[in-house]
CSV table of C-alpha atoms in Angstrom, one decimal:
chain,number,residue,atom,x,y,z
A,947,UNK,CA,79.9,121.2,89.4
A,948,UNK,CA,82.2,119.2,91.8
A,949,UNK,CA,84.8,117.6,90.6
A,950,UNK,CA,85.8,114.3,91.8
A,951,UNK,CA,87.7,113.6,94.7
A,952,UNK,CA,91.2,112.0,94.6
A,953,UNK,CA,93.5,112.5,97.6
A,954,UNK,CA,97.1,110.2,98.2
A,955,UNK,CA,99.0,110.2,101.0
A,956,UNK,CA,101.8,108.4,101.9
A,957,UNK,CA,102.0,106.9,105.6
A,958,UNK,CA,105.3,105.8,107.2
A,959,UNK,CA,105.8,103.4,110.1
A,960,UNK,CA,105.2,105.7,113.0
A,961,UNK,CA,102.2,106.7,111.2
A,962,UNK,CA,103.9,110.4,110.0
A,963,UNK,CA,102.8,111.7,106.7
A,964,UNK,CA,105.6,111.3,104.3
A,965,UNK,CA,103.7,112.3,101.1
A,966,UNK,CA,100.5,114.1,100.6
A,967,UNK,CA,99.2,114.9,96.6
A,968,UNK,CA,95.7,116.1,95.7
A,969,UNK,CA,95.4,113.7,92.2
A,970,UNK,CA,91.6,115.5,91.5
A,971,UNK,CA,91.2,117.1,88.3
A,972,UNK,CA,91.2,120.7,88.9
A,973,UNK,CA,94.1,120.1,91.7
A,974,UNK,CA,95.7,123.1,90.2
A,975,UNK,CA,93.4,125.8,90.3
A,976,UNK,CA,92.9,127.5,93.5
A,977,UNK,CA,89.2,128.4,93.2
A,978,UNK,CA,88.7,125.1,93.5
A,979,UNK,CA,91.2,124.3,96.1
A,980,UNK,CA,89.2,126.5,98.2
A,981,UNK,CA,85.9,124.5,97.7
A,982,UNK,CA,87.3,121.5,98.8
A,983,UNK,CA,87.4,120.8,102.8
A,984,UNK,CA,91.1,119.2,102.7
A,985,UNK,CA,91.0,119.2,106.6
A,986,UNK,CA,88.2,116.5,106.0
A,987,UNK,CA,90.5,114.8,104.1
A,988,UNK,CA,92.9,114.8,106.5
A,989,UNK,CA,90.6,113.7,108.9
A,990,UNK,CA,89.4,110.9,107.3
A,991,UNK,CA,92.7,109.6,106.0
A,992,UNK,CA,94.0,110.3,109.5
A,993,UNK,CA,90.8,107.9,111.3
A,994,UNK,CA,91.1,105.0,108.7
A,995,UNK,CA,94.7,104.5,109.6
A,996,UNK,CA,93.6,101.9,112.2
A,997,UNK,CA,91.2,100.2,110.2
A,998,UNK,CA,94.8,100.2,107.9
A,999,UNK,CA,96.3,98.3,110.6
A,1000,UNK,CA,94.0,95.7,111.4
A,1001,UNK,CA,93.8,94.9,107.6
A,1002,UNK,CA,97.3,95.0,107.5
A,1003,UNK,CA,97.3,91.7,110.2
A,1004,UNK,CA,94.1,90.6,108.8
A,1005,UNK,CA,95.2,90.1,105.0
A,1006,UNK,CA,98.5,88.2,103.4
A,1007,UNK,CA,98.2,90.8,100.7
A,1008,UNK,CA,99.8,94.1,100.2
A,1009,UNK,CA,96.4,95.5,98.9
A,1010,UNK,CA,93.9,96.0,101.0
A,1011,UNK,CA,91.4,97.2,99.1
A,1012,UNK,CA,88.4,99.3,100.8
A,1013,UNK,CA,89.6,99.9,104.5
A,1014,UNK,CA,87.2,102.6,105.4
A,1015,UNK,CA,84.0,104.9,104.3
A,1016,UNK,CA,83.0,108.4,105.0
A,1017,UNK,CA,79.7,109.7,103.5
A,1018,UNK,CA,80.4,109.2,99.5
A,1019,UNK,CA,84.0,109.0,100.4
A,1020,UNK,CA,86.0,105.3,100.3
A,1021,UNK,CA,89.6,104.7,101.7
A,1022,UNK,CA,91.9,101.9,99.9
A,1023,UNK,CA,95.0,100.9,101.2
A,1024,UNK,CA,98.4,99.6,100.4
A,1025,UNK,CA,101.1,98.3,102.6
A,1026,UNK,CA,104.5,97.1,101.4
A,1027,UNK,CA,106.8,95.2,103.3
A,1028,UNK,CA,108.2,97.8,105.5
A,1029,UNK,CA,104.8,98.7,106.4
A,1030,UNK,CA,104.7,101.4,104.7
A,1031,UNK,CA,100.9,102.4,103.6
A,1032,UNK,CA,99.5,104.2,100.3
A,1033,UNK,CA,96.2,105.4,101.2
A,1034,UNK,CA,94.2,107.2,98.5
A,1035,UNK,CA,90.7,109.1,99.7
A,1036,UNK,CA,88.0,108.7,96.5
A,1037,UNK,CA,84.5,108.6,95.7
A,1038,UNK,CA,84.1,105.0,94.9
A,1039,UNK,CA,87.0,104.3,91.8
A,1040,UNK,CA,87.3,100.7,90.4
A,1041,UNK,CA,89.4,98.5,92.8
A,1042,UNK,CA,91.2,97.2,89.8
A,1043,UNK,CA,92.5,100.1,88.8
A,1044,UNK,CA,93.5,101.5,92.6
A,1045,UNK,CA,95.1,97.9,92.5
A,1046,UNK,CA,97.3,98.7,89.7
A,1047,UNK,CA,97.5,102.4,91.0
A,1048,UNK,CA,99.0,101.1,94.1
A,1049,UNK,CA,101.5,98.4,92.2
A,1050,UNK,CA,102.9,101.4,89.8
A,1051,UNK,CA,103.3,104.0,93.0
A,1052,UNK,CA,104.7,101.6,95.0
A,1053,UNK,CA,107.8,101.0,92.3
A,1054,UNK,CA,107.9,104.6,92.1
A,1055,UNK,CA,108.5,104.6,95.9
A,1056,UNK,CA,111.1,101.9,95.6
A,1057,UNK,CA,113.4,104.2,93.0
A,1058,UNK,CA,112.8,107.0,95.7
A,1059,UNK,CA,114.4,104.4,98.3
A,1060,UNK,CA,117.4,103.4,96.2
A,1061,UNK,CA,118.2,107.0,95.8
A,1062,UNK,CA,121.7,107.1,98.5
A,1063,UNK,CA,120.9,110.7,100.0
A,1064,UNK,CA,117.1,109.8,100.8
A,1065,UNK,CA,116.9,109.0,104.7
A,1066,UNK,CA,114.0,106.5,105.3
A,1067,UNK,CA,111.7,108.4,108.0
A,1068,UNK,CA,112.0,111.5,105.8
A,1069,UNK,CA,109.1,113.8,103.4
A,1070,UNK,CA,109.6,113.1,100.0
A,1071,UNK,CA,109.8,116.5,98.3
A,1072,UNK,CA,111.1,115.3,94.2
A,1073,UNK,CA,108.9,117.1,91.8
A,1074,UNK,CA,109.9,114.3,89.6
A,1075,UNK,CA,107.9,111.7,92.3
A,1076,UNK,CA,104.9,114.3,92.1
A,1077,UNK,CA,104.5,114.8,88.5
A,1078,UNK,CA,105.1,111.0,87.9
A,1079,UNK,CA,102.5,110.2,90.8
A,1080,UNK,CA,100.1,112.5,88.8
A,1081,UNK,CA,101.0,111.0,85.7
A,1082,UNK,CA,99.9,107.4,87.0
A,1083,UNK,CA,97.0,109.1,88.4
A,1084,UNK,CA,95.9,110.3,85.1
A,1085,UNK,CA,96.5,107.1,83.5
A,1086,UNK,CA,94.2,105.3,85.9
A,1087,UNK,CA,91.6,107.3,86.4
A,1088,UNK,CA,91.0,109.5,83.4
């Protein structure tokens, strides 16, 4: 039995990975983390990026709902001001809740930014961001 498939990523302006989580269930276990193709995630994260971008000049909103498809797999986007874009890699999750997925992460991010020693371009690596992230992931989709 598969379980589903919830991949995040965090994309800064030059379009370099700044954050990466797997939110699925069984993200944990490693016999599972070896069933799962995570360079197809990648991959498909990596190609909807410019279907991110012209969303991003399409729409006047920061979420952009359902930017791409692969197979069974759906891409929705975020972009905040600073274009900045949440992508999360599912298998067809309600948009309301990715909505108010997006909304919580994206305050997350902003406590993240007010912290004085974080340099903009640079990976966030606080466990506290992670296990929060997966927290709100829970929440959401559980």
């Amino acid at each position: 039995m598969t379980s589903p498939v919830l991949h995040f990523v965090i994309v800064g302006q030059n379009d370099h990975p700044i954050f990466e989580a797997d939110l699925s269930s069984k993200a944990g276990d490693a016999s599972h983390r070896e069933e799962r193709p995570q360079y197809l995630y990648h991959f498909v994260l990596h190609a909807a990026l410019d279907a991110v971008e012209e969303q991003e000049w399409a729409s006047p909103s920061m979420h952009l709902g359902v930017v791409d498809r692969f197979n069974n797999f759906q891409v929705s986007a975020y972009s905040t001001a600073a274009h900045i874009r949440f992508m999360l890699l599912h298998d067809g999750r309600s948009d309301d809740a990715i909505k108010s997925f997006f909304k919580d992460v994206h305050e997350l991010y902003l406590k993240v930014m007010m912290n004085p020693f974080f340099t903009f371009s640079s990976k966030i690596t606080s466990a506290s961001f992670h296990q929060k992230l997966k927290q709100q992931a829970r929440l959401y989709f559980r």
